[in-house]
Every structure is written in C-alpha cells, then in structure tokens.
Coordinates of C-alpha atoms in Angstrom, one line a residue:
X19 CA 2.2 1.1 -4.1
X20 CA 5.1 3.1 -4.8
X21 CA 7.6 -0.8 -4.4
X22 CA 10.3 1.6 -2.7
X23 CA 10.2 2.3 1.1
X24 CA 12.1 5.4 0.7
X25 CA 10.2 6.4 -2.0
X26 CA 6.8 6.0 0.2
X27 CA 8.4 8.0 2.7
X28 CA 8.5 11.2 1.0
X29 CA 5.1 10.9 -0.4
X30 CA 3.9 10.4 3.2
X31 CA 5.9 13.4 3.9
X32 CA 3.8 15.1 1.5
X33 CA 0.3 14.0 2.1
X34 CA 0.4 15.0 6.1
X35 CA 1.4 18.6 4.7
X36 CA -0.9 18.3 2.4
X37 CA -3.7 17.3 4.7
X38 CA -2.3 20.2 7.0
X39 CA -2.5 22.9 5.3
X40 CA -6.0 21.8 4.2
X41 CA -7.8 20.3 7.1
X42 CA -10.6 23.4 7.0
X43 CA -11.3 22.0 3.7
X44 CA -12.7 18.4 5.0
X45 CA -16.3 18.0 4.9
X46 CA -17.5 15.1 7.1
X47 CA -18.9 12.9 4.6
X48 CA -16.1 10.1 5.3
X49 CA -14.0 9.0 7.9
X50 CA -10.3 11.2 8.2
X51 CA -8.5 7.7 7.5
X52 CA -10.6 7.2 4.5
X53 CA -10.1 11.0 3.6
X54 CA -5.7 10.7 3.9
X55 CA -5.7 7.3 2.3
X56 CA -7.8 8.9 -0.4
X57 CA -5.4 12.0 -0.6
X58 CA -2.3 9.5 -0.4
X59 CA -3.4 7.3 -3.3
X60 CA -3.9 10.4 -5.4
X61 CA -0.6 12.0 -4.3
X62 CA 0.8 8.8 -5.3
X63 CA -0.4 8.0 -8.5
X64 CA 0.7 11.4 -9.0
X65 CA 4.2 11.0 -7.9
X66 CA 4.3 8.0 -10.2
X67 CA 3.3 9.2 -13.7
X68 CA 5.6 12.5 -13.0
X69 CA 8.7 12.7 -15.0
X70 CA 11.3 12.2 -11.6
X71 CA 9.5 8.8 -11.2
X72 CA 10.0 7.8 -14.7
X73 CA 13.4 9.0 -15.1
X74 CA 15.2 8.3 -11.9
X75 CA 15.3 5.4 -9.8
X76 CA 16.6 5.1 -5.9
X77 CA 18.8 2.9 -4.4
X78 CA 17.1 1.3 -1.4
X79 CA 19.4 0.9 1.6
X80 CA 18.9 -1.8 4.6
X81 CA 17.4 0.3 8.0
X82 CA 19.0 -1.5 11.1
X83 CA 16.6 -3.3 13.0
X84 CA 15.9 -2.9 17.0
X85 CA 17.6 -5.5 19.0
X86 CA 14.8 -8.2 20.6
X87 CA 14.7 -10.7 23.0
X88 CA 15.1 -13.7 20.1
X89 CA 17.2 -13.0 17.2
X90 CA 16.5 -16.0 15.6
X91 CA 12.9 -15.7 16.5
X92 CA 13.1 -11.7 15.1
X93 CA 14.9 -13.1 11.7
X94 CA 12.4 -15.5 11.0
X95 CA 9.5 -13.2 11.5
X96 CA 11.0 -10.6 9.2
X97 CA 11.5 -13.1 6.8
X98 CA 8.0 -14.2 6.7
X99 CA 6.7 -11.2 6.6
X100 CA 9.3 -9.3 3.9
X101 CA 8.6 -12.9 1.6
X102 CA 4.8 -12.0 2.1
X103 CA 5.1 -8.5 1.2
X104 CA 6.7 -9.2 -1.5
X105 CA 4.6 -11.8 -3.2
X106 CA 2.1 -8.5 -2.2
X107 CA 4.3 -6.0 -4.4
X108 CA 4.7 -8.7 -7.2
X109 CA 0.5 -8.2 -7.6
X110 CA -1.1 -5.8 -10.0
X111 CA -1.8 -2.2 -8.3
X112 CA -5.5 -3.0 -8.5
X113 CA -5.0 -5.9 -6.4
X114 CA -2.4 -4.6 -4.0
X115 CA -4.1 -1.5 -3.6
X116 CA -7.3 -3.3 -2.0
X117 CA -5.7 -6.3 0.1
X118 CA -3.2 -3.0 1.2
X119 CA -6.4 -1.1 2.0
X120 CA -8.1 -4.5 3.4
X121 CA -5.3 -5.8 5.6
X122 CA -3.1 -3.2 6.6
X123 CA -5.4 -0.6 7.2
X124 CA -8.5 -2.6 7.7
X125 CA -11.2 -0.6 6.0
X126 CA -14.7 -1.6 5.3
X127 CA -16.2 -2.4 1.8
X128 CA -17.3 0.9 1.4
X129 CA -14.3 3.1 2.3
X130 CA -12.3 0.7 0.1
X131 CA -14.9 1.7 -2.6
X132 CA -14.7 5.6 -2.3
X133 CA -11.0 5.9 -1.9
X134 CA -10.4 4.0 -5.8
X135 CA -13.4 5.4 -6.9
X136 CA -15.2 2.4 -7.6
X137 CA -18.9 -0.1 -6.6
X138 CA -18.5 -2.1 -3.7
X139 CA -19.1 -5.0 -6.1
X140 CA -15.6 -4.3 -7.7
X141 CA -14.3 -3.8 -4.5
X142 CA -15.2 -7.4 -3.9
X143 CA -14.1 -9.1 -7.0
X144 CA -11.2 -7.7 -7.0
X145 CA -10.0 -8.7 -3.0
X146 CA -11.3 -12.2 -3.9
X147 CA -9.3 -12.2 -7.3
X148 CA -5.7 -10.7 -5.3
X149 CA -6.8 -13.6 -2.5
X150 CA -7.0 -15.9 -5.2
X151 CA -3.5 -14.6 -6.9
X152 CA -1.5 -15.1 -3.3
X153 CA -2.7 -18.2 -2.5
X154 CA -0.9 -19.1 -6.2
X155 CA 2.1 -17.5 -5.4
X156 CA 2.4 -18.6 -1.7
X157 CA 1.8 -22.0 -3.1
X158 CA 4.7 -21.5 -6.2
X159 CA 7.2 -19.8 -3.4
X160 CA 6.2 -22.7 -0.8
X161 CA 7.2 -25.5 -4.0
X162 CA 10.4 -23.3 -4.9
X163 CA 11.6 -23.4 -1.0
X164 CA 10.9 -26.8 -1.1

C-alpha cells in the first residue's frame, strides 16, 4: 500500500509493537491473522495521511540478494516477480488491497470483507476488476517488450 519497502518495514515494526501491547484486547471475533492485517491496514492508512508521508520522501535503496545455484535463473525470476509487483502497485488502492490480501495473504472473501470494512460482494467485484486490470497491464507490458 505504501509502494516503498522501507516505509512498509517501518509500519510492520509499529504494527507488531501495537499487537504486542494490545494482545489482551483481542476478542476472538475473527482470526488473529485477520486482526493483525486490519491493524496493519489501518496503520498504513494513518501513515499515508500523516504530514510526514506528505512532506518527506525517502530514497529507495538496493538490498543485497542471496546467492543461488543458478544466478541467471534467479535474476530472471526476480525480474518477473518485480515486474508483476510493479504492475500491482500501479493499480488503484482498492484493487491493490484485494489482490495483496487474496494472493499474498490467501485470505477468504469473508476475511477480506472484514478487514476492508465492505461487503463480500464488494470484495468479489474489486477482485474481478483488479484481475481484469492486471490482465490489461500484462498485455500492454508484453506488447511493449516486443
């Protein structure tokens, strides 16, 4: 949601501090995973609204990668994954959220609806449109690479 790895790392640290401090408030109305993802989403939205986010842009940096048996294959795989994530990050937030919750966190429609505060029908609709937009982005990317 932040489009920047370092900001996401900062938010993740803050989420786990908040979870640790407030674990006693967990009411078992949903899974722990859903509870933590809801906290994460809310903290991310708060972060994006904050003055710090609007006024300060942190520079991205390259992280060293681990060696693998086939350097060529590792580079090809990483490029494919990076390209896919770049496409996901180009989507509007409401589509990006459902794709990340569905594909990365493997949440059910009901869990996603709880986290996002919308109906399951809205989640299904957003997921449908997100997939449609991703297909268009992939097609335009593959035609641009030819």
